[in-house]
CSV table of C-alpha atoms and ligand atoms in Angstrom, one decimal:
chain,number,residue,atom,x,y,z
A,1,MET,CA,-109.2,-50.6,-0.6
A,2,VAL,CA,-108.5,-52.1,2.8
A,3,ASN,CA,-109.1,-55.7,3.6
A,4,PHE,CA,-110.1,-56.0,7.3
A,5,HIS,CA,-109.5,-59.4,9.0
A,6,VAL,CA,-110.8,-59.9,12.6
A,7,LEU,CA,-109.6,-62.7,14.8
A,8,THR,CA,-112.4,-63.2,17.4
A,9,LEU,CA,-114.4,-65.7,19.4
A,10,PHE,CA,-117.6,-64.0,18.3
A,11,PRO,CA,-117.4,-63.6,14.5
A,12,GLU,CA,-121.2,-63.1,14.2
A,13,MET,CA,-120.9,-59.9,16.3
A,14,ILE,CA,-118.4,-58.4,13.8
A,15,ILE,CA,-120.3,-59.4,10.7
A,16,GLN,CA,-123.7,-58.3,12.0
A,17,GLY,CA,-122.3,-55.1,13.5
A,18,LEU,CA,-120.7,-53.9,10.3
A,19,SER,CA,-123.3,-55.2,7.8
A,20,ALA,CA,-125.6,-52.1,7.9
A,21,SER,CA,-125.5,-48.6,6.6
A,22,VAL,CA,-122.3,-47.0,5.0
A,23,ILE,CA,-119.9,-49.8,5.9
A,24,GLY,CA,-122.2,-52.6,4.9
A,25,ARG,CA,-122.7,-50.9,1.5
A,26,ALA,CA,-119.0,-50.4,1.1
A,27,VAL,CA,-118.4,-54.1,1.6
A,28,ASP,CA,-121.2,-54.9,-0.9
A,29,ARG,CA,-119.6,-52.6,-3.4
A,30,GLY,CA,-116.2,-54.1,-2.9
A,31,VAL,CA,-114.6,-50.9,-1.7
A,32,ILE,CA,-113.4,-52.6,1.4
A,33,SER,CA,-113.6,-56.3,2.5
A,34,LEU,CA,-114.3,-57.8,5.9
A,35,GLU,CA,-113.7,-61.3,7.2
A,36,ALA,CA,-114.2,-62.5,10.8
A,37,VAL,CA,-112.1,-65.6,11.7
A,38,ASN,CA,-113.3,-67.7,14.6
A,39,ILE,CA,-110.3,-68.4,16.9
A,40,ARG,CA,-112.1,-71.4,18.3
A,41,ASP,CA,-111.9,-73.1,14.9
A,42,TYR,CA,-108.1,-73.3,15.4
A,43,THR,CA,-108.0,-75.0,18.8
A,44,VAL,CA,-106.5,-78.4,19.0
A,45,ASN,CA,-108.3,-79.2,22.2
A,46,LYS,CA,-110.9,-81.9,21.8
A,47,HIS,CA,-113.4,-79.8,23.9
A,48,LYS,CA,-112.7,-76.7,21.7
A,49,LYS,CA,-111.4,-74.9,24.8
A,50,VAL,CA,-109.5,-71.7,24.1
A,51,ASP,CA,-108.9,-70.4,27.6
A,52,ASP,CA,-107.1,-71.6,30.8
A,53,TYR,CA,-106.1,-70.3,34.3
A,54,PRO,CA,-103.3,-67.8,34.6
A,55,TYR,CA,-100.0,-69.0,36.1
A,56,GLY,CA,-99.4,-67.2,39.4
A,57,GLY,CA,-103.1,-67.1,40.2
A,58,GLY,CA,-105.6,-64.2,39.9
A,59,ALA,CA,-109.1,-63.7,38.8
A,60,GLY,CA,-110.5,-65.0,35.5
A,61,MET,CA,-109.2,-67.0,32.5
A,62,LEU,CA,-106.7,-66.2,29.8
A,63,MET,CA,-107.0,-66.9,26.1
A,64,GLN,CA,-104.3,-69.5,25.3
A,65,ALA,CA,-101.5,-68.8,22.8
A,66,GLN,CA,-101.9,-71.7,20.4
A,67,PRO,CA,-105.4,-71.1,18.9
A,68,VAL,CA,-104.7,-67.4,18.6
A,69,TYR,CA,-101.4,-68.0,16.9
A,70,ASP,CA,-102.8,-70.6,14.4
A,71,ALA,CA,-105.8,-68.3,13.5
A,72,TRP,CA,-103.3,-65.5,12.9
A,73,LYS,CA,-101.0,-67.7,10.8
A,74,ALA,CA,-103.9,-68.9,8.6
A,75,VAL,CA,-104.9,-65.3,7.9
A,76,ALA,CA,-101.3,-64.0,7.4
A,77,GLU,CA,-100.5,-66.8,5.0
A,78,LYS,CA,-103.6,-66.0,2.9
A,79,ILE,CA,-102.6,-62.3,2.8
A,80,ASP,CA,-99.0,-63.1,1.9
A,81,ALA,CA,-100.1,-65.0,-1.1
A,82,HIS,CA,-101.5,-61.8,-2.7
A,83,LYS,CA,-99.2,-59.2,-1.2
A,84,GLU,CA,-95.8,-57.8,-2.2
A,85,LYS,CA,-93.1,-59.7,-0.3
A,86,GLY,CA,-91.5,-58.1,2.7
A,87,LYS,CA,-94.3,-55.9,3.7
A,88,ARG,CA,-95.5,-56.9,7.2
A,89,THR,CA,-99.3,-56.8,7.8
A,90,LYS,CA,-100.2,-54.8,10.9
A,91,VAL,CA,-101.8,-56.8,13.7
A,92,ILE,CA,-103.7,-54.6,16.0
A,93,TYR,CA,-104.5,-56.0,19.4
A,94,VAL,CA,-107.4,-54.0,20.8
A,95,THR,CA,-106.8,-53.6,24.5
A,96,PRO,CA,-107.4,-50.9,27.2
A,97,GLY,CA,-103.7,-51.2,27.8
A,98,GLY,CA,-102.8,-49.7,24.3
A,99,CYS,CA,-102.3,-46.2,23.1
A,100,THR,CA,-105.5,-44.3,22.4
A,101,PHE,CA,-107.1,-44.4,19.0
A,102,HIS,CA,-107.6,-41.1,17.2
A,103,GLN,CA,-108.6,-39.6,13.9
A,104,ALA,CA,-105.0,-39.2,12.5
A,105,MET,CA,-104.4,-42.9,13.3
A,106,ALA,CA,-107.6,-43.8,11.4
A,107,LYS,CA,-106.4,-41.8,8.4
A,108,GLU,CA,-103.0,-43.5,8.4
A,109,LEU,CA,-104.4,-47.0,8.8
A,110,ALA,CA,-106.8,-46.4,5.9
A,111,LYS,CA,-103.7,-46.5,3.6
A,112,GLU,CA,-102.9,-50.1,4.5
A,113,GLU,CA,-103.9,-52.9,2.1
A,114,ASP,CA,-104.7,-55.4,4.9
A,115,LEU,CA,-105.3,-55.0,8.6
A,116,ILE,CA,-105.6,-57.8,11.2
A,117,PHE,CA,-107.5,-57.0,14.4
A,118,LEU,CA,-107.1,-59.3,17.4
A,119,CYS,CA,-110.0,-59.3,19.9
A,120,GLY,CA,-109.4,-60.5,23.4
A,121,HIS,CA,-111.9,-61.9,25.9
A,122,TYR,CA,-111.8,-63.0,29.5
A,123,GLU,CA,-108.9,-61.5,31.3
A,124,GLY,CA,-106.6,-61.2,28.3
A,125,ILE,CA,-104.3,-63.2,26.1
A,126,ASP,CA,-101.1,-65.2,26.9
A,127,GLU,CA,-98.3,-62.6,26.6
A,128,ARG,CA,-96.1,-64.9,24.5
A,129,VAL,CA,-98.4,-64.9,21.4
A,130,LEU,CA,-98.9,-61.2,21.7
A,131,GLU,CA,-95.1,-60.7,21.6
A,132,GLU,CA,-94.9,-63.0,18.6
A,133,ILE,CA,-97.7,-61.5,16.3
A,134,VAL,CA,-98.9,-58.1,17.5
A,135,THR,CA,-97.5,-54.9,15.9
A,136,ASP,CA,-99.8,-52.3,17.5
A,137,TYR,CA,-101.6,-52.2,20.9
A,138,VAL,CA,-104.6,-49.8,20.6
A,139,SER,CA,-107.4,-48.7,23.0
A,140,ILE,CA,-110.5,-46.8,22.2
A,141,GLY,CA,-110.6,-45.0,25.6
A,142,ASP,CA,-110.1,-45.1,29.3
A,143,TYR,CA,-112.8,-47.6,30.2
A,144,VAL,CA,-112.9,-51.4,30.2
A,145,LEU,CA,-115.3,-53.4,28.0
A,146,THR,CA,-116.0,-57.1,28.2
A,147,GLY,CA,-114.2,-57.9,24.9
A,148,GLY,CA,-112.4,-56.5,21.9
A,149,GLU,CA,-115.2,-56.8,19.4
A,150,LEU,CA,-116.8,-53.4,20.0
A,151,PRO,CA,-113.5,-51.6,20.0
A,152,ALA,CA,-112.5,-53.4,16.8
A,153,MET,CA,-115.8,-52.4,15.2
A,154,VAL,CA,-115.3,-48.8,16.3
A,155,MET,CA,-111.8,-48.7,14.8
A,156,ILE,CA,-112.9,-50.4,11.5
A,157,ASP,CA,-115.7,-47.9,11.1
A,158,ALA,CA,-113.5,-44.9,11.6
A,159,ILE,CA,-110.7,-46.4,9.3
A,160,ALA,CA,-113.1,-47.5,6.6
A,161,ARG,CA,-114.8,-44.1,6.2
A,162,MET,CA,-111.3,-42.7,5.4
A,163,VAL,CA,-110.9,-45.2,2.5
A,164,PRO,CA,-111.5,-43.4,-0.8
A,165,GLY,CA,-114.9,-44.4,-2.2
A,166,VAL,CA,-116.5,-45.5,1.1
A,167,LEU,CA,-118.3,-42.2,1.7
A,168,GLY,CA,-120.5,-40.9,-1.1
A,169,ASN,CA,-119.0,-37.4,-0.8
A,170,GLN,CA,-115.2,-37.9,-0.6
A,171,ASP,CA,-114.6,-34.6,1.2
A,172,SER,CA,-116.9,-35.2,4.1
A,173,GLY,CA,-114.3,-37.5,5.7
A,174,GLU,CA,-112.1,-34.5,6.0
A,175,THR,CA,-114.4,-31.6,7.0
A,176,GLU,CA,-115.7,-33.1,10.2
A,177,SER,CA,-114.6,-32.9,13.8
A,178,PHE,CA,-111.0,-33.8,14.5
A,179,SER,CA,-109.6,-33.6,11.0
A,180,ASN,CA,-108.3,-30.2,12.1
A,181,TYR,CA,-108.6,-30.7,15.9
A,182,LEU,CA,-111.9,-28.8,16.0
A,183,LEU,CA,-115.3,-30.0,17.0
A,184,GLU,CA,-118.1,-29.7,14.5
A,185,TYR,CA,-120.2,-26.6,14.1
A,186,PRO,CA,-124.0,-26.8,14.6
A,187,GLN,CA,-126.0,-27.7,11.5
A,188,TYR,CA,-129.7,-27.0,10.6
A,189,SER,CA,-132.1,-28.3,8.0
A,190,ARG,CA,-135.8,-27.5,7.1
A,191,PRO,CA,-137.9,-25.9,8.5
A,192,GLU,CA,-136.5,-22.5,9.0
A,193,SER,CA,-138.4,-22.2,12.3
A,194,TRP,CA,-139.0,-25.1,14.6
A,195,MET,CA,-140.5,-24.8,18.1
A,196,ASP,CA,-139.9,-21.0,17.8
A,197,LYS,CA,-136.2,-21.7,17.2
A,198,LYS,CA,-134.9,-20.0,14.1
A,199,VAL,CA,-132.1,-21.1,11.9
A,200,PRO,CA,-129.2,-18.6,12.3
A,201,GLU,CA,-129.7,-15.7,9.8
A,202,VAL,CA,-126.2,-16.0,8.2
A,203,LEU,CA,-127.0,-19.6,6.9
A,204,LEU,CA,-129.8,-18.2,4.9
A,205,SER,CA,-127.8,-15.3,3.5
A,206,GLY,CA,-126.2,-17.3,0.5
A,207,ASP,CA,-122.9,-15.6,1.4
A,208,HIS,CA,-120.5,-18.6,1.4
A,209,LYS,CA,-117.6,-16.7,2.9
A,210,LYS,CA,-119.7,-15.4,5.8
A,211,VAL,CA,-121.1,-18.9,6.3
A,212,GLU,CA,-117.6,-20.4,6.4
A,213,GLU,CA,-116.4,-17.7,8.9
A,214,TRP,CA,-119.5,-18.3,11.1
A,215,ARG,CA,-118.9,-22.1,11.1
A,216,LEU,CA,-115.3,-21.7,12.1
A,217,GLU,CA,-116.2,-19.3,14.9
A,218,GLN,CA,-118.8,-21.8,16.2
A,219,SER,CA,-116.3,-24.7,16.0
A,220,LEU,CA,-113.7,-22.6,17.9
A,221,GLU,CA,-116.2,-21.6,20.5
A,222,ARG,CA,-117.3,-25.2,21.1
A,223,THR,CA,-113.9,-26.6,21.1
A,224,LYS,CA,-112.6,-24.0,23.5
A,225,ALA,CA,-115.4,-24.7,26.0
A,226,ILE,CA,-115.5,-28.5,25.6
A,227,ARG,CA,-112.0,-29.6,24.6
A,228,PRO,CA,-109.6,-26.9,25.6
A,229,GLU,CA,-106.6,-29.1,24.8
A,230,LEU,CA,-107.7,-29.5,21.2
A,231,TYR,CA,-108.4,-25.7,21.0
A,232,ASP,CA,-104.8,-25.0,22.1
A,233,LYS,CA,-103.4,-27.4,19.5
A,234,TRP,CA,-105.4,-25.7,16.8
A,235,ALA,CA,-104.5,-22.2,18.0
A,236,LYS,CA,-100.8,-23.1,18.0
A,237,GLU,CA,-101.0,-24.4,14.4
A,238,ASN,CA,-103.2,-21.5,13.2
A,239,GLN,CA,-101.6,-18.4,14.7
A,240,ASP,CA,-102.1,-16.6,11.4
A,241,TYR,CA,-105.9,-16.8,11.9
A,242,PHE,CA,-105.6,-14.7,15.1
A,243,VAL,CA,-103.2,-12.3,13.4
A,244,ARG,CA,-105.7,-11.8,10.5
A,245,LYS,CA,-108.5,-11.4,13.0
A,246,ALA,CA,-106.7,-8.8,14.9
A,247,LYS,CA,-105.8,-6.9,11.7
A,248,LYS,CA,-109.4,-7.0,10.6
A,249,ALA,CA,-110.4,-5.5,14.0
A,250,CYS,CA,-107.8,-2.8,13.6
A,251,ASN,CA,-108.9,-1.9,10.1
A,252,LEU,CA,-112.4,-1.6,11.3
A,253,LYS,CA,-111.3,0.7,14.1
A,254,GLU,CA,-109.3,2.8,11.6
A,255,THR,CA,-112.4,3.3,9.4
A,256,MET,CA,-114.4,4.1,12.4
A,257,VAL,CA,-111.9,6.8,13.4
A,258,ASN,CA,-112.0,8.2,9.9
A,259,TYR,CA,-115.7,8.6,10.1
B,1,ADE,N1,-111.0,-54.2,25.4
B,1,ADE,C1,-111.7,-53.9,26.5
B,1,ADE,N2,-111.8,-52.6,26.7
B,1,ADE,C2,-111.2,-52.0,25.7
B,1,ADE,C3,-110.9,-50.7,25.3
B,1,ADE,N3,-111.3,-49.6,26.0
B,1,ADE,N4,-110.2,-50.4,24.2
B,1,ADE,C4,-109.8,-51.4,23.4
B,1,ADE,N5,-110.0,-52.7,23.7
B,1,ADE,C5,-110.7,-53.0,24.8
């Protein structure tokens, strides 16, 4: 069970974006929980203003420290009321200036009881409140979006599907791309022939070992071509695979010689 708390200026984006499909059903079933807290509700400004000009000049506006801090405090106090003392709840600031999100991070974060996401807008957030509350700075990739809501949703989706009980079939979280550095192998469903394209013979053979071997070969081929750095990582950690493969080839040669 992970309780996701999102500090945002656009709570409806978060709730709507994550209310459908697998994640929406997981929330309905109580396997995870999701709340979106409107930072604007915590402003003390009579015009409900949450942004101001940056000192030193520059383009755009900055989100001010006070409403962000007070929104965080309200959530943190609520969490502390039900949590063991001394365990600090992670506060993830989604920013292109953070370290890049990846599958292993999703798996780790899925073990947390509560996670707070802080979504920025405009040109960013006053550094002083970030220093005060943020534990992790995380980006979803080397491009800049207009706000942190989409990155937060991306991360929540990836983390939530690693929480036990969220996916129907528990193992499917593990067997897909990246859980072992490899990209996914191609998959086929009915009919056996479509637009003159046939399903690869081995998948119809019923030989599970052969199917597994074929799938691994396909994954390796794709990964080597598309993501060579992931392939190298896999190869380094799976040297025995290449030894076994070489041995197999040798045995084959030996039998052929004997013939
Ligand atoms: N906010 C804007 N762009 C972002 C990105 N690429 N990752 C995380 N947060 C962001």
